[in-house]
mmCIF file of N, CA and C in Angstrom:
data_model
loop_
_atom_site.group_PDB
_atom_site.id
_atom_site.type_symbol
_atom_site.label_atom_id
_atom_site.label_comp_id
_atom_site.label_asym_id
_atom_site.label_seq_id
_atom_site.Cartn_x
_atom_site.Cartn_y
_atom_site.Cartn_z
ATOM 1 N N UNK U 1 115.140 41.948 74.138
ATOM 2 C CA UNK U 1 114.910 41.788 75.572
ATOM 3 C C UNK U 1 116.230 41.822 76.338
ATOM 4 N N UNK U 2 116.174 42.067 77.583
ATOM 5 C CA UNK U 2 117.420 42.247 78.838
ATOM 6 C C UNK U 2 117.328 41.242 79.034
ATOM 7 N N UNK U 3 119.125 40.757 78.974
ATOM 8 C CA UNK U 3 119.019 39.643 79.885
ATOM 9 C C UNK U 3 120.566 40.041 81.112
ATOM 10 N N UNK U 4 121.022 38.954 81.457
ATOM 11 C CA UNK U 4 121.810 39.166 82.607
ATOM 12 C C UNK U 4 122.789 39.770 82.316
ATOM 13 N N UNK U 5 123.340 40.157 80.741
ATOM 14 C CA UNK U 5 124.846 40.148 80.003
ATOM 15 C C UNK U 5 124.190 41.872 79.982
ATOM 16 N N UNK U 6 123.365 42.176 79.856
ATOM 17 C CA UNK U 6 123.216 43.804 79.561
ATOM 18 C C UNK U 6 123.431 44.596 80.924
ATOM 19 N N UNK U 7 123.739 45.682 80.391
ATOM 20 C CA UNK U 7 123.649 46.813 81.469
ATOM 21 C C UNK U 7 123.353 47.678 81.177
ATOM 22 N N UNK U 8 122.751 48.282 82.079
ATOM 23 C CA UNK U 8 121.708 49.824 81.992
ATOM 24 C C UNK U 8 121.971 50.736 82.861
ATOM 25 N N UNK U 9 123.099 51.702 82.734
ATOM 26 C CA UNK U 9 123.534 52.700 82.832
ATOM 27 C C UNK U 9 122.433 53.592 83.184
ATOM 28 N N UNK U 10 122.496 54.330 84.440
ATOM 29 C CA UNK U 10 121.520 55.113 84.877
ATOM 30 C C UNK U 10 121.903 55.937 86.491
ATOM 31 N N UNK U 11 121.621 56.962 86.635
ATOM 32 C CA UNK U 11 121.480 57.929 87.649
ATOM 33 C C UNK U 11 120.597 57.704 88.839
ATOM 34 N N UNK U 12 121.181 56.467 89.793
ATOM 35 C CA UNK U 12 119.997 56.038 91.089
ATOM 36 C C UNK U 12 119.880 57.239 91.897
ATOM 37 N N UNK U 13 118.897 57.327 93.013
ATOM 38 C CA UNK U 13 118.142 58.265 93.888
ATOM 39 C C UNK U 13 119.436 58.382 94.769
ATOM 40 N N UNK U 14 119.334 59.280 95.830
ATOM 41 C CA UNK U 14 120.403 59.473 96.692
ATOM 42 C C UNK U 14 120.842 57.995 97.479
ATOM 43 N N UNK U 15 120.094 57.188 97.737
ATOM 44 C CA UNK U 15 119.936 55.670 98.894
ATOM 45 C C UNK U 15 120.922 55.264 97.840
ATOM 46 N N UNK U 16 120.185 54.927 96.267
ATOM 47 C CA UNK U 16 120.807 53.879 95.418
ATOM 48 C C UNK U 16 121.866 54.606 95.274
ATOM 49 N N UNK U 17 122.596 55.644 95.444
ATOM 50 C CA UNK U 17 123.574 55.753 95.107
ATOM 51 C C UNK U 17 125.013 55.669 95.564
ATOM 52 N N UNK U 18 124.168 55.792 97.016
ATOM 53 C CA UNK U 18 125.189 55.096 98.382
ATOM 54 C C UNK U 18 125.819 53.936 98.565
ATOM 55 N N UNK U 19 124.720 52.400 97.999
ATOM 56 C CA UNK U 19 124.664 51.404 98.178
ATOM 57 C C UNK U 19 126.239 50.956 97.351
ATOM 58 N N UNK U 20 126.907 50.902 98.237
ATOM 59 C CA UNK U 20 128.478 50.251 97.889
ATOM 60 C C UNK U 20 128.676 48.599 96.974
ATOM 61 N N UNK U 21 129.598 48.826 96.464
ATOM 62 C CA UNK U 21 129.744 47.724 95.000
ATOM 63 C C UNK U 21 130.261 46.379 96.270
ATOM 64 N N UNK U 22 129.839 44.928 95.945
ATOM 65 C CA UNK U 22 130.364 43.481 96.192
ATOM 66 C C UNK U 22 129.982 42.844 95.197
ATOM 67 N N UNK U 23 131.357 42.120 95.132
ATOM 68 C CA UNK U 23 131.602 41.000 94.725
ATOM 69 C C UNK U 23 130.331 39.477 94.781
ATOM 70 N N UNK U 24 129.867 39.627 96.131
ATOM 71 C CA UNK U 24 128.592 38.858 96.470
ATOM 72 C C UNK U 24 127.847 40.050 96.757
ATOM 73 N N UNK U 25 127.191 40.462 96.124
ATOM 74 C CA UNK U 25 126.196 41.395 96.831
ATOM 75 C C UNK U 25 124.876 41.125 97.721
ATOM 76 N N UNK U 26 124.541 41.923 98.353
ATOM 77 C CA UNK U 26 123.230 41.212 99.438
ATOM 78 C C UNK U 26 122.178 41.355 98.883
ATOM 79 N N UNK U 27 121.770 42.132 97.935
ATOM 80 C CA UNK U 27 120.917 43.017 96.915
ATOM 81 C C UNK U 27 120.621 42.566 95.503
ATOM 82 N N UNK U 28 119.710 42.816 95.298
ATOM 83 C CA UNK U 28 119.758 43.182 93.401
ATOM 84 C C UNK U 28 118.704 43.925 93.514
ATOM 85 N N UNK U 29 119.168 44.988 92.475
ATOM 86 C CA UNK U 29 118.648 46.549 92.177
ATOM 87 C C UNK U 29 117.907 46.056 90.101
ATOM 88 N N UNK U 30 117.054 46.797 90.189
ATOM 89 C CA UNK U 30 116.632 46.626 88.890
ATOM 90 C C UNK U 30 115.730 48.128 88.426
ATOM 91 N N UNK U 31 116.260 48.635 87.632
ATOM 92 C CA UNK U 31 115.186 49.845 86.749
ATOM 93 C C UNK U 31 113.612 49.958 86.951
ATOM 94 N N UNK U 32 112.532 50.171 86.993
ATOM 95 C CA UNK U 32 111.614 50.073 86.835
ATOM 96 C C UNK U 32 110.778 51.322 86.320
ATOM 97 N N UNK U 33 110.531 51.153 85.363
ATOM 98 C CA UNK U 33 109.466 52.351 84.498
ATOM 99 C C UNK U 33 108.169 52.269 84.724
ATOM 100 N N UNK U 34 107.597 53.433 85.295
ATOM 101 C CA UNK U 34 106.468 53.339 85.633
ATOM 102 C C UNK U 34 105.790 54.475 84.308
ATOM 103 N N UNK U 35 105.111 53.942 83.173
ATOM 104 C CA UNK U 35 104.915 54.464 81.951
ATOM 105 C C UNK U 35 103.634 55.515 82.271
ATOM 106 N N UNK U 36 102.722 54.894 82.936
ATOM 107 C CA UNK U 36 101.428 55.813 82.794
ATOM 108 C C UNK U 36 101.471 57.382 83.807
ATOM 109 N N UNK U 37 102.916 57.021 84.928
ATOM 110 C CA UNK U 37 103.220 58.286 85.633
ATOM 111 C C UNK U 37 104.418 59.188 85.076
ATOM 112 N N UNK U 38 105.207 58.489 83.899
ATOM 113 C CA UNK U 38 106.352 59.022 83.456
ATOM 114 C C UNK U 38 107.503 59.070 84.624
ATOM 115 N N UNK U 39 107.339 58.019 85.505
ATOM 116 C CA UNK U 39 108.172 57.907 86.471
ATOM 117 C C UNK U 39 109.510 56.648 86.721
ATOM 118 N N UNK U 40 110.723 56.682 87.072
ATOM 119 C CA UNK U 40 111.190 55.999 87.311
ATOM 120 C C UNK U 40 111.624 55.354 88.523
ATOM 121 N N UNK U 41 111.750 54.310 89.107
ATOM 122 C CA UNK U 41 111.689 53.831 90.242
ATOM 123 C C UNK U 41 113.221 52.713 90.455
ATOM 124 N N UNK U 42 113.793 52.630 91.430
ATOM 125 C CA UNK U 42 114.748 51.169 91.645
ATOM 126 C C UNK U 42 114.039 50.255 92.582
ATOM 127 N N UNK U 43 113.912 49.669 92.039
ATOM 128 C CA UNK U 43 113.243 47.925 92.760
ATOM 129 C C UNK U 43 114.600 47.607 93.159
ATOM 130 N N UNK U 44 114.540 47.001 94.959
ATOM 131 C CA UNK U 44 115.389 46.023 95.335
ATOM 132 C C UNK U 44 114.820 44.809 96.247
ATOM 133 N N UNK U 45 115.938 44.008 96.297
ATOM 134 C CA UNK U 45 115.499 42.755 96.844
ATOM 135 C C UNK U 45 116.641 41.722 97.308
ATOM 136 N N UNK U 46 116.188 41.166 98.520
ATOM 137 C CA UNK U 46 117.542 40.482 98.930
ATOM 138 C C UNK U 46 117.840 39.312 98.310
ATOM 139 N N UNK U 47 119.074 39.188 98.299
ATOM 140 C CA UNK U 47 119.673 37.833 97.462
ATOM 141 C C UNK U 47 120.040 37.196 98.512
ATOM 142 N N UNK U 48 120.164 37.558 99.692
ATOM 143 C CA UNK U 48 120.831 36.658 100.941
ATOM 144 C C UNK U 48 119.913 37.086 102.129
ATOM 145 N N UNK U 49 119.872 36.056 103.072
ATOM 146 C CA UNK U 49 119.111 36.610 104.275
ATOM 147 C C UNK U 49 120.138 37.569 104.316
ATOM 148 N N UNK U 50 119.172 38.530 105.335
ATOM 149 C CA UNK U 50 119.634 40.405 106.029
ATOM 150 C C UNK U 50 119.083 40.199 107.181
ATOM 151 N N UNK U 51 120.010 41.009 108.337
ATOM 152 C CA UNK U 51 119.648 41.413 109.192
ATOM 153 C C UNK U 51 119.303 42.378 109.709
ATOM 154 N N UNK U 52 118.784 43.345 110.211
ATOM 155 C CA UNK U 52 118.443 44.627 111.001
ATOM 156 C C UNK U 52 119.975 45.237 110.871
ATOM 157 N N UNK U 53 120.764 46.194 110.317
ATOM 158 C CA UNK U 53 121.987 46.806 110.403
ATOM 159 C C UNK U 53 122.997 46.610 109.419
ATOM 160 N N UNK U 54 122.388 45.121 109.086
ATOM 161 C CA UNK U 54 123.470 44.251 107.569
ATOM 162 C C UNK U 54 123.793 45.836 106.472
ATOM 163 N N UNK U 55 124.772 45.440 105.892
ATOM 164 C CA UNK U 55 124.862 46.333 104.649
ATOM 165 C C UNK U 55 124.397 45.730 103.647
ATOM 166 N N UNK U 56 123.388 46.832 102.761
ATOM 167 C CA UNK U 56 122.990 46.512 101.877
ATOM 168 C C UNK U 56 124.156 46.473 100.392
ATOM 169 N N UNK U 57 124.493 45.931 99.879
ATOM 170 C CA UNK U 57 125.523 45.819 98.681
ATOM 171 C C UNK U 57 124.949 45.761 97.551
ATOM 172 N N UNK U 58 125.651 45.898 96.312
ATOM 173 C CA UNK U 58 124.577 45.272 95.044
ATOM 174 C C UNK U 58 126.140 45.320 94.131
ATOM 175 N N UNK U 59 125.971 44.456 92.825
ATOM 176 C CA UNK U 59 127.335 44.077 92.210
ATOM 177 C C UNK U 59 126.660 45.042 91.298
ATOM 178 N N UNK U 60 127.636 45.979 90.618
ATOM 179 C CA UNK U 60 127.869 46.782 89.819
ATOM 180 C C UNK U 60 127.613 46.462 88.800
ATOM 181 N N UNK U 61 128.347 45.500 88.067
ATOM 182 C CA UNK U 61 127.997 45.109 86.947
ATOM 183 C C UNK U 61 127.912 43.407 86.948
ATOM 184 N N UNK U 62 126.126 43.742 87.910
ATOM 185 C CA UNK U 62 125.454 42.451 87.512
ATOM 186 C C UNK U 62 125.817 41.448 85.994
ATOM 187 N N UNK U 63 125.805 40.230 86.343
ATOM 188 C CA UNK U 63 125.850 39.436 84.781
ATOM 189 C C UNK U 63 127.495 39.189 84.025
ATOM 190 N N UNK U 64 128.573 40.069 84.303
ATOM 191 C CA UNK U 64 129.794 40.516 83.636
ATOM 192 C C UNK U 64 130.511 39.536 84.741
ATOM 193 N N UNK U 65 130.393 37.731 84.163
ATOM 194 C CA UNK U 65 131.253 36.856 85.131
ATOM 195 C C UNK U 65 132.567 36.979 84.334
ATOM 196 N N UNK U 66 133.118 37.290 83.334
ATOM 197 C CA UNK U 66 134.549 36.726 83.092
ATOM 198 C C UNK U 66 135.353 38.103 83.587
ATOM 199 N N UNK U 67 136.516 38.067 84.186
ATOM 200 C CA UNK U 67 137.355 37.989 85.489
ATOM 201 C C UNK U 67 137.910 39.690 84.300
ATOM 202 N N UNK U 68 138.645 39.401 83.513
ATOM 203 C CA UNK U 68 138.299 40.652 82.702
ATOM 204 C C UNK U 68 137.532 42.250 82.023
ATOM 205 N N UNK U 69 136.545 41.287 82.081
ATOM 206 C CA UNK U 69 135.083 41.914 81.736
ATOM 207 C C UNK U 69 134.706 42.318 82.886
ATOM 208 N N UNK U 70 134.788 42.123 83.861
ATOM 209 C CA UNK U 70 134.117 42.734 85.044
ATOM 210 C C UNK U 70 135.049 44.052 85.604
ATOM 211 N N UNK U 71 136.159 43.178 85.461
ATOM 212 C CA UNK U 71 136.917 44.346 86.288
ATOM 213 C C UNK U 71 137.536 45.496 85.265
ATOM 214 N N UNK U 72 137.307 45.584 84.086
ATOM 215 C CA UNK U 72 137.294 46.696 82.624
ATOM 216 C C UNK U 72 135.786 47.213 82.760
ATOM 217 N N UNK U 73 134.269 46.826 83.431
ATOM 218 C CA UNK U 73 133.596 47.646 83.771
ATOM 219 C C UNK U 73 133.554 48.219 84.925
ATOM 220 N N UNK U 74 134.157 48.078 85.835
ATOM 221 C CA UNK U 74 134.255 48.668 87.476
ATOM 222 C C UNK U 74 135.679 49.585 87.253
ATOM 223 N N UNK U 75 136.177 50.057 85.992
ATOM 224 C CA UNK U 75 137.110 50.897 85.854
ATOM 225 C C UNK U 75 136.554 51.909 86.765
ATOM 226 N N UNK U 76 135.252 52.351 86.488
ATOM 227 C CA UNK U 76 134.682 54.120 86.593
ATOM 228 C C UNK U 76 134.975 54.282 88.219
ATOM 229 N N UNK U 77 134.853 53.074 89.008
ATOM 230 C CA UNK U 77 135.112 52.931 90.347
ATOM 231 C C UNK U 77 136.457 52.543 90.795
ATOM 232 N N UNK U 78 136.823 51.611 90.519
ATOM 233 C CA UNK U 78 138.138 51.011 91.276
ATOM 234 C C UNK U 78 139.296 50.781 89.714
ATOM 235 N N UNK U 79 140.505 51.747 89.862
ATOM 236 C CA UNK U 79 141.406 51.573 89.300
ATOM 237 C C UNK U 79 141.882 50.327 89.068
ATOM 238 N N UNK U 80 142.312 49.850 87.940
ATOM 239 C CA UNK U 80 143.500 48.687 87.453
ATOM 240 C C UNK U 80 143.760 49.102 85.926
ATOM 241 N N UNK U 81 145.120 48.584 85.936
ATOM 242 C CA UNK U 81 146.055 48.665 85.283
ATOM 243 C C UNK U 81 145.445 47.715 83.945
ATOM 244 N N UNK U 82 144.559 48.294 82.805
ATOM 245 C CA UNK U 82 144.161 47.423 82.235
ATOM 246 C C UNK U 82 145.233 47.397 80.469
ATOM 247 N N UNK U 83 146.510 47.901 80.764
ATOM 248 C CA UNK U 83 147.219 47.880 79.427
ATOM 249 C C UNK U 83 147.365 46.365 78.558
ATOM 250 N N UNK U 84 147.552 45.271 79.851
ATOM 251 C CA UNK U 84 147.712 43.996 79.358
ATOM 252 C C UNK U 84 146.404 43.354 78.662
ATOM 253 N N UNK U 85 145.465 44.095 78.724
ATOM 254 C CA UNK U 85 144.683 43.600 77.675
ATOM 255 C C UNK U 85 144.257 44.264 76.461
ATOM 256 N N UNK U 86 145.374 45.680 76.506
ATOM 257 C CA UNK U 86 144.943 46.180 74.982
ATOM 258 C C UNK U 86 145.498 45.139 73.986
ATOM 259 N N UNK U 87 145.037 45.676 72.831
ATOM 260 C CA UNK U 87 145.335 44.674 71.125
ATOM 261 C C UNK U 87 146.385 46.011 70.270
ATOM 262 N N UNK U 88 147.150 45.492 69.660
ATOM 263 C CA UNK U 88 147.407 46.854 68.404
ATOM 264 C C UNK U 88 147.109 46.544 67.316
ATOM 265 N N UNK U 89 146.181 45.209 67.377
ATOM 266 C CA UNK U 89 145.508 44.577 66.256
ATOM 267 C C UNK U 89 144.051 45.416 65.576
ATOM 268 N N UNK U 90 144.308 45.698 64.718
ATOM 269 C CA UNK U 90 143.380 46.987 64.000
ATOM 270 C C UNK U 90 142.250 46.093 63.952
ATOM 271 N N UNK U 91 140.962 46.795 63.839
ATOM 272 C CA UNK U 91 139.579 46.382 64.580
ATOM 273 C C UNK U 91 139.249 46.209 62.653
ATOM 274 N N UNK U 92 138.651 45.713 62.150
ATOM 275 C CA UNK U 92 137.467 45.133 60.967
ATOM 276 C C UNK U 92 137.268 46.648 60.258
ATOM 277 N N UNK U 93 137.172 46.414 59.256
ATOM 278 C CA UNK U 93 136.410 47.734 58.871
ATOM 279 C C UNK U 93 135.186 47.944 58.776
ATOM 280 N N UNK U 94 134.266 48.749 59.396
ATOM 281 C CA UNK U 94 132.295 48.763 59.553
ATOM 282 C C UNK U 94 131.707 49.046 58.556
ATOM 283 N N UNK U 95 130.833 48.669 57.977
ATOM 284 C CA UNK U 95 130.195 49.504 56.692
ATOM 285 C C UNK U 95 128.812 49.841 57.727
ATOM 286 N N UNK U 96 128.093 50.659 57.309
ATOM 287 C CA UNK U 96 127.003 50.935 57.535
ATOM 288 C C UNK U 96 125.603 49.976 57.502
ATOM 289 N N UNK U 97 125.888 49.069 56.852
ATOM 290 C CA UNK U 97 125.103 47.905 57.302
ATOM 291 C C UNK U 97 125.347 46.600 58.396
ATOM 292 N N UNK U 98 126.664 46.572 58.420
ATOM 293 C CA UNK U 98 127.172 46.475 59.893
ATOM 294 C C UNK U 98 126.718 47.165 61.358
ATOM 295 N N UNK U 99 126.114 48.315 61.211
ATOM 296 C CA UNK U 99 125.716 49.369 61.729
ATOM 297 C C UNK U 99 124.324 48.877 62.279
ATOM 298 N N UNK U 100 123.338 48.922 61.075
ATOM 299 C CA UNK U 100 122.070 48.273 60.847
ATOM 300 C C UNK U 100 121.600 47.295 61.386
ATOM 301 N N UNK U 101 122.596 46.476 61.320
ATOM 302 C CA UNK U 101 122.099 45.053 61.705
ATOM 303 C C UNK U 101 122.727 44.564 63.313
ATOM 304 N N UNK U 102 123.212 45.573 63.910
ATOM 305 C CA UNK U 102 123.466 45.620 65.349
ATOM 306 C C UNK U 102 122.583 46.425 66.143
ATOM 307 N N UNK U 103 121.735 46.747 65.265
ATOM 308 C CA UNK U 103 120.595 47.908 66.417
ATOM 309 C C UNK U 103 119.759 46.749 66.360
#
């Protein structure tokens, strides 16, 4: 199951795609599969009162609170300098059941 820590990478309609990234956003946007039409839809909804003209906002990467993590997923949008958090510490070695047991 989805919870707040996932993200779902996806291609919104021309509107959703306008809707500019905050920090507080006014919005939350969510996927919606409509199975029996083979259709996909974005559900939104306000997180804050709106007014007639307000901008609609939505946070990019809903769920991604540590200060790091957020701003290493908003790379694709807003540049930073993320060298200070590479490692040259070599990563585990995977076996294929490592593999397995992460799907």
């Amino acid at each position: 199951p989805l919870d707040e820590q996932d993200t779902i990478w996806y291609v919104m309609d021309e509107f959703g795609s306008r809707v500019q990234h905050s920090d507080q956003p006014s919005f939350k946007f969510t996927l919606f599969l409509d199975s029996t039409k083979g259709i996909a839809y974005t559900l939104m909804w306000p997180l804050v009162q709106v007014d007639c003209e307000d901008e609609a906002t939505r946070d990019y990467v809903m769920g991604a609170g540590d200060k790091d993590l957020r701003s290493t997923r908003l790379l694709p949008w807003f540049y930073r300098d993320v060298t200070a958090l590479l490692t040259n510490k070599p990563l585990p070695p995977r076996t294929m059941d490592d593999l397995d047991s992460e799907m």
